[in-house]
Short mmCIF file of C-alpha atoms and ligand atoms in Angstrom, two decimals:
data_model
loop_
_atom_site.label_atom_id
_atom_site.label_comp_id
_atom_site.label_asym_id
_atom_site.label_seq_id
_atom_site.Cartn_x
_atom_site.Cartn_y
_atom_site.Cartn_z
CA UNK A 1 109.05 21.38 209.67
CA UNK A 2 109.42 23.58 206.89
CA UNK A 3 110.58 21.45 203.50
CA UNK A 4 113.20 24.23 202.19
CA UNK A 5 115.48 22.28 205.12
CA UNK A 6 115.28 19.13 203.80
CA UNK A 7 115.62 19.09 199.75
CA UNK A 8 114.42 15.48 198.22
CA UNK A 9 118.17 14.72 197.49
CA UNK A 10 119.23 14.93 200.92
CA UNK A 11 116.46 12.85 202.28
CA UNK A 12 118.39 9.75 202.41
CA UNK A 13 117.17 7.50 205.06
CA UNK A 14 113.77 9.26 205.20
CA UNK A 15 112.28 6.35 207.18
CA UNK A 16 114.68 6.53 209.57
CA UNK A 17 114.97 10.18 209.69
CA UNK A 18 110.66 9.86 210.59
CA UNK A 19 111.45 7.88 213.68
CA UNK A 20 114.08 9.59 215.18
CA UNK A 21 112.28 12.92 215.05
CA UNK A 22 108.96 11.20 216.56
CA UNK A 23 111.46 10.27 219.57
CA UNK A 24 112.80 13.55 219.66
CA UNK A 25 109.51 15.17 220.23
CA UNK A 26 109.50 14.08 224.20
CA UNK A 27 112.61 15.60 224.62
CA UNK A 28 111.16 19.13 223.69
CA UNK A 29 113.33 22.25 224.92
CA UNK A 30 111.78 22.63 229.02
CA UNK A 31 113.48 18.78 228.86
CA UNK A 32 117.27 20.39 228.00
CA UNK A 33 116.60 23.91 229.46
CA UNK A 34 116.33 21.89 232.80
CA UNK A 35 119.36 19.48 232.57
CA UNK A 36 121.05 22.97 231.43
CA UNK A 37 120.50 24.21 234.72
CA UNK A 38 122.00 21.62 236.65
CA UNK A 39 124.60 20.20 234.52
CA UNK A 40 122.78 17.26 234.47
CA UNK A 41 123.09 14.29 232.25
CA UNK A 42 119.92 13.51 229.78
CA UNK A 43 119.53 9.86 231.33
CA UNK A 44 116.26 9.44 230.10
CA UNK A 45 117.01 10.64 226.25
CA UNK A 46 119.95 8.03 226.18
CA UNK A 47 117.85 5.38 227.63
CA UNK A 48 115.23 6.16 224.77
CA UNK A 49 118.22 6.26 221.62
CA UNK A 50 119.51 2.92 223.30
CA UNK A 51 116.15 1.15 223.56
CA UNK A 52 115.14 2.09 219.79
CA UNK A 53 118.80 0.36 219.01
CA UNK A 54 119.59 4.13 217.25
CA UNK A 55 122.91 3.64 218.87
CA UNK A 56 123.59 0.37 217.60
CA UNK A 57 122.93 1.47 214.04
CA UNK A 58 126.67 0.72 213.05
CA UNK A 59 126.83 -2.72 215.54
CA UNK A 60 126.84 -5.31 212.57
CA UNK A 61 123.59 -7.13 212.83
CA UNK A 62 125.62 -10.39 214.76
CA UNK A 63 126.34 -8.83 217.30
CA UNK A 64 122.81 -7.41 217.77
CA UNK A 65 122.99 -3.96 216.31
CA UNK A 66 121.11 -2.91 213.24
CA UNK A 67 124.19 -3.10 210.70
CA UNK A 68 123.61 0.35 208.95
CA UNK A 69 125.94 2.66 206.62
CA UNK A 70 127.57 5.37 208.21
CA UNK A 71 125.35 7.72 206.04
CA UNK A 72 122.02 6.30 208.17
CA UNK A 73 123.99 6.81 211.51
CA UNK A 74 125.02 10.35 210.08
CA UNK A 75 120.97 11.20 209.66
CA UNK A 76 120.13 9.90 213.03
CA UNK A 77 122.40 12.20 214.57
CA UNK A 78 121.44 15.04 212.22
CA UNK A 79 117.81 14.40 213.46
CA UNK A 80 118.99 14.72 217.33
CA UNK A 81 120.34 17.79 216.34
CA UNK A 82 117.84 19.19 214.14
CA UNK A 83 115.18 18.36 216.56
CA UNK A 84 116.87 20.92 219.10
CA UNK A 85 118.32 17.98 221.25
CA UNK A 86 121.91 16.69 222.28
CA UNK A 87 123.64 14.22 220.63
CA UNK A 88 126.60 14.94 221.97
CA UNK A 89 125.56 13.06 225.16
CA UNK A 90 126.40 10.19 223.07
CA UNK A 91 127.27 10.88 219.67
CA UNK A 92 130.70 8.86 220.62
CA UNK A 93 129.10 5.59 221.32
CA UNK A 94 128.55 4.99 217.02
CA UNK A 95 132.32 5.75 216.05
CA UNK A 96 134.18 4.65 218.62
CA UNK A 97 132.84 1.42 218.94
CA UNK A 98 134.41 1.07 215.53
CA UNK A 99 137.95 0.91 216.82
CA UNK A 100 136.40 -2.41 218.38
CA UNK A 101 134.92 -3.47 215.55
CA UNK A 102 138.09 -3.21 213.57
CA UNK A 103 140.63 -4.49 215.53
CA UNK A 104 139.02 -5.91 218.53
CA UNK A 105 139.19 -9.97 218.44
CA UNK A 106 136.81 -12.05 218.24
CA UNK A 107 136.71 -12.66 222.44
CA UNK A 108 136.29 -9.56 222.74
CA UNK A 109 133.60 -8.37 220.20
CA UNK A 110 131.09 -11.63 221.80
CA UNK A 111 131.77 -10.03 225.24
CA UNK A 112 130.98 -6.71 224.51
CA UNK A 113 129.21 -5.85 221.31
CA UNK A 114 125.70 -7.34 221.72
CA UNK A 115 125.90 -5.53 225.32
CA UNK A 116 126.79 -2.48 223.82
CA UNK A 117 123.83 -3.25 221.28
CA UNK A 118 121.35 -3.72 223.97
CA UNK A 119 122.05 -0.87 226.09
CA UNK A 120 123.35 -3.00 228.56
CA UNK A 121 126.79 -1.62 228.39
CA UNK A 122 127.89 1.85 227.15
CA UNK A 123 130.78 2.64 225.48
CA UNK A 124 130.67 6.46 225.61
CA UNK A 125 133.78 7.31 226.82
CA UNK A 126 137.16 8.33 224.86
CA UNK A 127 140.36 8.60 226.67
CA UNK A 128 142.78 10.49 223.78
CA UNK A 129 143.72 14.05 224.91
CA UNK A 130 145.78 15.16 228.00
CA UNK A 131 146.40 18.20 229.62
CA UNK A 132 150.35 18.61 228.36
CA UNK A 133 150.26 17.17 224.83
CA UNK A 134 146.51 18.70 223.04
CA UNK A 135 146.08 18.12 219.62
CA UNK A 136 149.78 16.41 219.87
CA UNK A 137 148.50 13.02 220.57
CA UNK A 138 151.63 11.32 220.17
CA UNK A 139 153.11 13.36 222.89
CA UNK A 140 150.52 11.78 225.41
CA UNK A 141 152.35 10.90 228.40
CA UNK A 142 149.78 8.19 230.02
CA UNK A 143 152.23 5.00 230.39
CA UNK A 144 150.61 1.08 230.11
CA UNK A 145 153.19 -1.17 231.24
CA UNK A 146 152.91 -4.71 231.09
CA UNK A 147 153.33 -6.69 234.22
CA UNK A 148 152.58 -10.33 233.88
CA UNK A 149 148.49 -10.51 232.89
CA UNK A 150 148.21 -7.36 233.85
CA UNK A 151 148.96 -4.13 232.49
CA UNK A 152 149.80 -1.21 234.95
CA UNK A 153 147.88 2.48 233.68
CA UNK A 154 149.34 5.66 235.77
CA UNK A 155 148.57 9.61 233.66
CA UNK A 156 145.78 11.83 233.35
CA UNK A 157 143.31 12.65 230.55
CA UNK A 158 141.34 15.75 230.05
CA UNK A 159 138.09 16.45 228.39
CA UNK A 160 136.71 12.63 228.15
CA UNK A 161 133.11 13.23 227.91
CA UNK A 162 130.44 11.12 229.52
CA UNK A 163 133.34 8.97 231.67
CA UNK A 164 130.35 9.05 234.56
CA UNK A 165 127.85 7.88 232.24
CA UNK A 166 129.74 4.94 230.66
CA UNK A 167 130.62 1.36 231.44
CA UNK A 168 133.64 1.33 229.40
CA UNK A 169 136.04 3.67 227.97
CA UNK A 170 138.72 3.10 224.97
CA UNK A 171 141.93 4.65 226.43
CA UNK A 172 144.99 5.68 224.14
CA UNK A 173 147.94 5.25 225.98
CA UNK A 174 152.02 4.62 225.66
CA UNK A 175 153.18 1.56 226.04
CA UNK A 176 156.56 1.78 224.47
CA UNK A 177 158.75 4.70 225.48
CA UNK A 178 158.74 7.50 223.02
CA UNK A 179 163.15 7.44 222.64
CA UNK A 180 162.63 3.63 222.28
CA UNK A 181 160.18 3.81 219.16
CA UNK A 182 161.86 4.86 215.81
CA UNK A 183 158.35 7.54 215.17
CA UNK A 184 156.55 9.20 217.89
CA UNK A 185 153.36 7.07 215.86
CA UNK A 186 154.56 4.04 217.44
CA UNK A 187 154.46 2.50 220.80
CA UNK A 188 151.08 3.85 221.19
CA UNK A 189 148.45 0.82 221.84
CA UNK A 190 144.23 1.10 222.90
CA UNK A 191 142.95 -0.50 225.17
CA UNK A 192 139.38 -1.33 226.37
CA UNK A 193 139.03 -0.34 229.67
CA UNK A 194 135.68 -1.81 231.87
CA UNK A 195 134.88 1.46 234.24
CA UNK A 196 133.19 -0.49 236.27
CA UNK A 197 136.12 -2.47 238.08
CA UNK A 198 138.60 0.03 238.28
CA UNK A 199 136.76 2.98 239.28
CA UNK A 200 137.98 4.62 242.90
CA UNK A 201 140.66 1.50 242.07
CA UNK A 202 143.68 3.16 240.69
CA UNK A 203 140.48 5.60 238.16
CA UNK A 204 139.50 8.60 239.27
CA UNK A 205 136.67 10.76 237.58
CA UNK A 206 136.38 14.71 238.30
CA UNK A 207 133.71 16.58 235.98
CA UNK A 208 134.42 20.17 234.70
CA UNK A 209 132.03 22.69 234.18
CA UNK A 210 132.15 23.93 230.67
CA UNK A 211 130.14 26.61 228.77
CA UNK A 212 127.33 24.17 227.96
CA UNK A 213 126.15 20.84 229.54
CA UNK A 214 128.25 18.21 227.93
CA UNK A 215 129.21 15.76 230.72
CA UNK A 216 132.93 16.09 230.33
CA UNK A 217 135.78 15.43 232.80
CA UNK A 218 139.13 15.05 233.87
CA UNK A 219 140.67 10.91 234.74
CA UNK A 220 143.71 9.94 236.62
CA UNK A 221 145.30 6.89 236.51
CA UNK A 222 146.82 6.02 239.42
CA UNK A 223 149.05 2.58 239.34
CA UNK A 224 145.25 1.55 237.74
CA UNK A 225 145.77 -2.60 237.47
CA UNK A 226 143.66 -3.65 233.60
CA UNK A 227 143.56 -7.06 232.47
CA UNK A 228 146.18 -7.73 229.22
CA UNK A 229 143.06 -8.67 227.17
CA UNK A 230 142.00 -5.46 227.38
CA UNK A 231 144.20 -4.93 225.06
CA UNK A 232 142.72 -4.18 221.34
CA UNK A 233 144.74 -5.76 218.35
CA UNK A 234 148.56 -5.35 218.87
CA UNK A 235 150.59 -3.24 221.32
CA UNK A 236 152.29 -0.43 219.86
CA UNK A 237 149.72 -0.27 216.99
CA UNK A 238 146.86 2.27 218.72
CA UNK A 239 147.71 5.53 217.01
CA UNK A 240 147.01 4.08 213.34
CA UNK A 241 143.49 2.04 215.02
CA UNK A 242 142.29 5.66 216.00
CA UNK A 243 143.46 7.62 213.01
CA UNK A 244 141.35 5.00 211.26
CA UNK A 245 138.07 5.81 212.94
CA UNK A 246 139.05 9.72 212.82
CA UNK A 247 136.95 9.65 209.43
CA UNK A 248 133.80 8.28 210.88
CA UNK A 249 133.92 10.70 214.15
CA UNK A 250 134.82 13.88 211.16
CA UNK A 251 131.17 12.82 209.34
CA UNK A 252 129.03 11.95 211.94
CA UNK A 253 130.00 15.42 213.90
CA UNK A 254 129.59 16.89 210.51
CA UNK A 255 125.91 15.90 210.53
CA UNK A 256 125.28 16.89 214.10
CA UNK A 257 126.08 20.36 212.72
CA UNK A 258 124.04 20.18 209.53
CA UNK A 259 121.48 19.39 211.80
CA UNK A 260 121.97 22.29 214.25
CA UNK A 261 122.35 24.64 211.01
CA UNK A 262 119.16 23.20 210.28
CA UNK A 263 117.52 24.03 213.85
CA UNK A 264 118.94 27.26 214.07
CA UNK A 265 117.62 28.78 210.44
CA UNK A 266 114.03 27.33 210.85
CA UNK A 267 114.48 29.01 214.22
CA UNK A 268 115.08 32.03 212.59
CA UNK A 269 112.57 32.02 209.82
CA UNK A 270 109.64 31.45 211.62
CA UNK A 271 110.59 34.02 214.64
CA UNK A 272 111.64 36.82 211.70
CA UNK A 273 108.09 36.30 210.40
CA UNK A 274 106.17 36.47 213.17
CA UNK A 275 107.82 39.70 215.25
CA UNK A 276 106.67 42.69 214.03
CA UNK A 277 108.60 46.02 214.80
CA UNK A 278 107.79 49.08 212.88
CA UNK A 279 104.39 48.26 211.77
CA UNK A 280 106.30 45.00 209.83
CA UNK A 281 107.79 41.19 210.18
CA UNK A 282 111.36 42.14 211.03
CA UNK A 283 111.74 39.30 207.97
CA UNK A 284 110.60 42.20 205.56
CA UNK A 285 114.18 43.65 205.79
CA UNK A 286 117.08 42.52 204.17
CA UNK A 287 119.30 42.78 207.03
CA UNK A 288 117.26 40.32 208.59
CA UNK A 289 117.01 37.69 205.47
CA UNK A 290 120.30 37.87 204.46
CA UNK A 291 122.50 36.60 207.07
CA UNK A 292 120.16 33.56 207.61
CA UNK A 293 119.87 33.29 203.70
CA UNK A 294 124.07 33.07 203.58
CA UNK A 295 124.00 30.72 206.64
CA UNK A 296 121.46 28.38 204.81
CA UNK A 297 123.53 28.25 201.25
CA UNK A 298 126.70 27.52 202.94
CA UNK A 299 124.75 24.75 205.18
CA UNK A 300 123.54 23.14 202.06
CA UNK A 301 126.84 23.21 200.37
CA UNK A 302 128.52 21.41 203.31
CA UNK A 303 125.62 19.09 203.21
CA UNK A 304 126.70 17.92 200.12
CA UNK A 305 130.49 17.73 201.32
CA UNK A 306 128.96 15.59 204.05
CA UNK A 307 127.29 13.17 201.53
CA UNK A 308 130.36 13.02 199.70
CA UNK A 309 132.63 12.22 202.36
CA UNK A 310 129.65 9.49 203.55
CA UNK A 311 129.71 7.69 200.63
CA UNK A 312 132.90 7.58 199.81
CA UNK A 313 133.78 6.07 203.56
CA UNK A 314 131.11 3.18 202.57
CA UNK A 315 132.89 2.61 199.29
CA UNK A 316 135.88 1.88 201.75
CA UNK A 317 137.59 4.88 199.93
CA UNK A 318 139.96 7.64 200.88
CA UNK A 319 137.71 10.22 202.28
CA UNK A 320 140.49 11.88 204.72
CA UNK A 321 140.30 15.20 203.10
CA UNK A 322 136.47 14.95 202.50
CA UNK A 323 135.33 14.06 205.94
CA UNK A 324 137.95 17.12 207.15
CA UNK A 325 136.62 19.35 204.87
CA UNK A 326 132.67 18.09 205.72
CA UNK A 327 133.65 19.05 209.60
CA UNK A 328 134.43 22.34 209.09
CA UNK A 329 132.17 23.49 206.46
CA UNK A 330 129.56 21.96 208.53
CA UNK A 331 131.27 23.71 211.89
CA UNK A 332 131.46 26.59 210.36
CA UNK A 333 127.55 26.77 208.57
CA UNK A 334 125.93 25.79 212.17
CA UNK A 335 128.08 28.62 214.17
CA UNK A 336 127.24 30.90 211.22
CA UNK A 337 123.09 30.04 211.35
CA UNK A 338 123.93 30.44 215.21
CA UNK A 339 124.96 33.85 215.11
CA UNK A 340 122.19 34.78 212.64
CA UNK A 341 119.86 33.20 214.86
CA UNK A 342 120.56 35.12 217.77
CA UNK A 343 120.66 38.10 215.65
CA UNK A 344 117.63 37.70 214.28
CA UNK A 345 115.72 37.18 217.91
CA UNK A 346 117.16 40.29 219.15
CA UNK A 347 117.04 40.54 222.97
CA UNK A 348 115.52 36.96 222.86
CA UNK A 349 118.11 35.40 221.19
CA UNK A 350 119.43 35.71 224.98
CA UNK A 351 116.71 34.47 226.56
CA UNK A 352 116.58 30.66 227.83
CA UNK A 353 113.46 30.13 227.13
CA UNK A 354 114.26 30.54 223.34
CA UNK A 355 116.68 27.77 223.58
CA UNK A 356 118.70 29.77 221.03
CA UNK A 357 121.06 30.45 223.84
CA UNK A 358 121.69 26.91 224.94
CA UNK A 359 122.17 25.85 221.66
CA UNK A 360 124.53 28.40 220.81
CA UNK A 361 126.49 27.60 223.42
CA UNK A 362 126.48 23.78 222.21
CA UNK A 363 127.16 23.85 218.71
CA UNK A 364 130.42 26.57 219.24
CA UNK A 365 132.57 23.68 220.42
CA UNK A 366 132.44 22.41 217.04
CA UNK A 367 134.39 24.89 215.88
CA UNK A 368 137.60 23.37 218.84
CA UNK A 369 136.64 19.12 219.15
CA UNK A 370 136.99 16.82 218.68
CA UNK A 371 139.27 18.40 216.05
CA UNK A 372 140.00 22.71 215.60
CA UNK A 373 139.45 24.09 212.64
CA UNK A 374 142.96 25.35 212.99
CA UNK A 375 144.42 21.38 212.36
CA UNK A 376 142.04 20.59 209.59
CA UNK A 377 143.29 23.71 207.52
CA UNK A 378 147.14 22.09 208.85
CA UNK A 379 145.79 18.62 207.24
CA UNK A 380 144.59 20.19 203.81
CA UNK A 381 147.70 22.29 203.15
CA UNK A 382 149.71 19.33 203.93
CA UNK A 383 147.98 16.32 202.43
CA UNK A 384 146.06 18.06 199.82
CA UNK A 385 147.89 20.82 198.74
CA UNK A 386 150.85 19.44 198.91
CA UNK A 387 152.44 22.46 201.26
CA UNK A 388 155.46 22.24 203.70
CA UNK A 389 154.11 20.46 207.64
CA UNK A 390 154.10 23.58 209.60
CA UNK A 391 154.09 22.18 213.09
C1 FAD B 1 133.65 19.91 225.71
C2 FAD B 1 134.78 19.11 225.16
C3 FAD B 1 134.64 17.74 225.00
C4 FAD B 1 135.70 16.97 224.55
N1 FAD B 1 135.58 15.60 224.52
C5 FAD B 1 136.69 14.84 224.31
C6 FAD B 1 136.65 13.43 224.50
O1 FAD B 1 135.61 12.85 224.81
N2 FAD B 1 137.80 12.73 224.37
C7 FAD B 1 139.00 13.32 224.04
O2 FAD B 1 140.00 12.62 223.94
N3 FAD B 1 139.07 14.67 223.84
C8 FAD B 1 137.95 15.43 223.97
N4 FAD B 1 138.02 16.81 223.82
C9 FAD B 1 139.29 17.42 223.49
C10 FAD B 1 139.32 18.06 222.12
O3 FAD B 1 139.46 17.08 221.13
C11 FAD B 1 140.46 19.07 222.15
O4 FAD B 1 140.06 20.14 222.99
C12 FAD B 1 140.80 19.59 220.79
O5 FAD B 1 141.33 18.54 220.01
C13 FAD B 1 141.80 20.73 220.89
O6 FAD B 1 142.87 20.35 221.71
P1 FAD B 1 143.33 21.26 222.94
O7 FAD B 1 142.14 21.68 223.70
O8 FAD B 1 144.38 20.55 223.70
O9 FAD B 1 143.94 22.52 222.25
P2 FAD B 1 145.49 22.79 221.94
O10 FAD B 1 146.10 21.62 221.24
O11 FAD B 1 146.13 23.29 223.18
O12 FAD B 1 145.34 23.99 220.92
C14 FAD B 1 144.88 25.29 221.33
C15 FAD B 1 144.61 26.12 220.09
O13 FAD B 1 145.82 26.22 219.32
C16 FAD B 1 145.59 25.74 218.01
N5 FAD B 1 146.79 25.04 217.52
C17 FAD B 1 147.50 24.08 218.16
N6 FAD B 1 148.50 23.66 217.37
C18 FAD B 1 148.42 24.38 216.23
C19 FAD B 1 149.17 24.41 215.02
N7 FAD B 1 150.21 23.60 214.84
N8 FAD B 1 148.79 25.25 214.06
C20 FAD B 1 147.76 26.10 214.22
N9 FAD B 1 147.01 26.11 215.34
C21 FAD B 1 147.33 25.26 216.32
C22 FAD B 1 144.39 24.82 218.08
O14 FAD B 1 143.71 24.77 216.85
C23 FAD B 1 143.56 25.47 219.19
O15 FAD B 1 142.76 26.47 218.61
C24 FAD B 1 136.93 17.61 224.20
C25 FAD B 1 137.06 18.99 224.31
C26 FAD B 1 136.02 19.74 224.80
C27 FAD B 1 136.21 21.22 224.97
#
């Protein structure tokens, strides 16, 4: 690796940093090109995160996880990404397991958190948007209604990555009517849903083929019979419990893209010195060095909005506008080092083999999820700048 990617003040958690990129090294790019190919989950790179507890790194150490800061669990992921691998194959497993965390009881954390810590159990799977409402979340129309012990889930969800490759999934839906609630924000509870027993029994999973190999799907709920204590915390109260891990998801996805930034210039670099055209390194020109050279300043300056945002979320501060701003500076650097990137290779930049193709296609869907750049813009007028709400 080259060391103008990694400055000494950004190599927090260097030790950790070390291991995950020795990991990475067996999943090289023939390993991704392939699952590419045939839309095929990376089993075998989960299995390997899991069994070096790298996805327990926020699973206080009680419960069997490693008890890390969000900033460690921010450079694992920026390592996955950095590396040329996927994290988003289970990038979801660190922050949503902190809606558990949070509000889960007690019960409920000794049933599932050391299992989740293990590897036993994974909790990859995030049931928020549906097909009418979008980025509306309190518009969902997925109804939980209580029926004795039981709670009775009918509605649809779209885009829940990895629902085939996870145990359980934490599932947003209403359980108060929206004209019964006094804001839409209420009458929304979560609920910790075990796959396992209610699959083809009242859950239904159907993948969709997307751009690039991400596992996602559509679910249907169909008069789907859950246990009441799969409730988490109180009814009514799941909106606020997810807003409150929205910070943790904004950071960590802003490292996977710091990472990919990172991938994609040192990509760059070394192919712009090696091809020759013209009797010359195609590096030699400016039009070459400067679109990676603009790519690489604004990745390092939403580096450091990534930091920020880190450590003020482990100061248990407001970092709402911080970690927004972190996702799409981050977003934004990786699609910009992406486009260089492919630039810069020329006809190869379209070329599997390159892997600059695959991971172009990866890191654009930063730029839409898990939040559009569109709504964090919304979020800054409104919160920061003190603007009208447009929508
Ligand atoms: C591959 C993939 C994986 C995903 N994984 C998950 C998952 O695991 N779990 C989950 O719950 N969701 C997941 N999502 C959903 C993702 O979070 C949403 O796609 C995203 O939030 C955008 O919502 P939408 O697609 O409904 O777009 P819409 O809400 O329909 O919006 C469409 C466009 O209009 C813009 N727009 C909408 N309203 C406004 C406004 N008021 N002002 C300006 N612009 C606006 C948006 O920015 C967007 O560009 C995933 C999506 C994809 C594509």
């Amino acid at each position: 690796m080259n060391d103008y990617t990694h400055a000494a003040e950004t190599q927090a958690h260097s030790e950790i940093r070390e291991e995950v990129r020795k990991l990475c090294l067996n999943f090289p790019g023939a390993y991704w090109r392939e699952l590419d190919r045939a839309a095929a989950y990376p089993e075998a790179f989960v299995r390997a995160l899991g069994e070096g507890g790298w996805l327990a790194a926020l699973i206080p150490e009680e419960y069997g996880g490693s008890g890390l800061p969000l900033s460690a669990a921010a450079a694992i992921l920026e390592e996955v990404q950095r590396a040329g691998c996927n994290g988003g194959a289970c990038h979801a497993q660190m922050y949503i397991m902190g809606t558990l965390l949070r509000h889960g009881n007690e019960a409920q954390k000794q049933l599932y958190l050391p299992k989740i810590a293990s590897g036993e159990l994974r909790l990859q799977a995030f049931g928020v948007t549906e097909p009418t409402s979008g980025t509306d979340t309190t518009a969902l129309k997925t109804t939980a209604l209580r029926d004795g012990d039981e709670y009775v889930v009918n509605g649809q969800k779209i885009w829940t990555s990895r629902a085939e490759h996870s145990d359980l999934m934490l599932l947003l839906a209403r359980t108060t009517p929206r004209e019964k609630t006094q804001k839409k924000t209420e009458g929304l509870s979560v609920f910790l849903l075990d796959m396992r027993i209610v699959k083809d029994n009242g859950l239904t999973i159907r993948p969709i083929r997307t751009m690039m190999n991400h596992a996602t799907t559509e679910v249907f709920f169909d008069d789907m019979r859950i246990p009441a204590s799969a409730l988490i915390g109180e009814e009514g109260k799941g909106f606020r419990y997810i807003l409150s891990g929205m910070n943790a998801e904004r950071i960590l996805i802003a490292a996977e893209c710091i990472g990919d930034a990172k991938w994609f210039t040192e990509k760059s670099v070394n192919y712009a010195k090696e091809r020759a055209v013209f009797g010359r390194p195609i590096g030699q020109n400016q039009g070459i060095q400067f679109p990676i050279s603009k790519a690489y300043a604004h990745m390092r300056a939403a580096e450091l909005m990534v930091y920020q945002a880190a450590s003020l979320y482990e100061q248990g501060r407001d970092c709402g506008a911080e970690a927004n701003m972190a996702k799409m500076l981050a977003a934004d650097a990786s699609w910009e080092a992406a486009e260089a990137c492919v630039q810069t290779h020329g006809g190869f930049g379209f070329a599997e083999e390159y892997d600059v193709e695959r991971k172009f296609r990866e890191t654009r869907l930063y730029q839409v999820a898990p939040i559009s750049t569109n709504l964090i813009l919304s979020y800054l007028a409104e919160h920061v700048l003190g603007l009208p709400r447009s929508y």
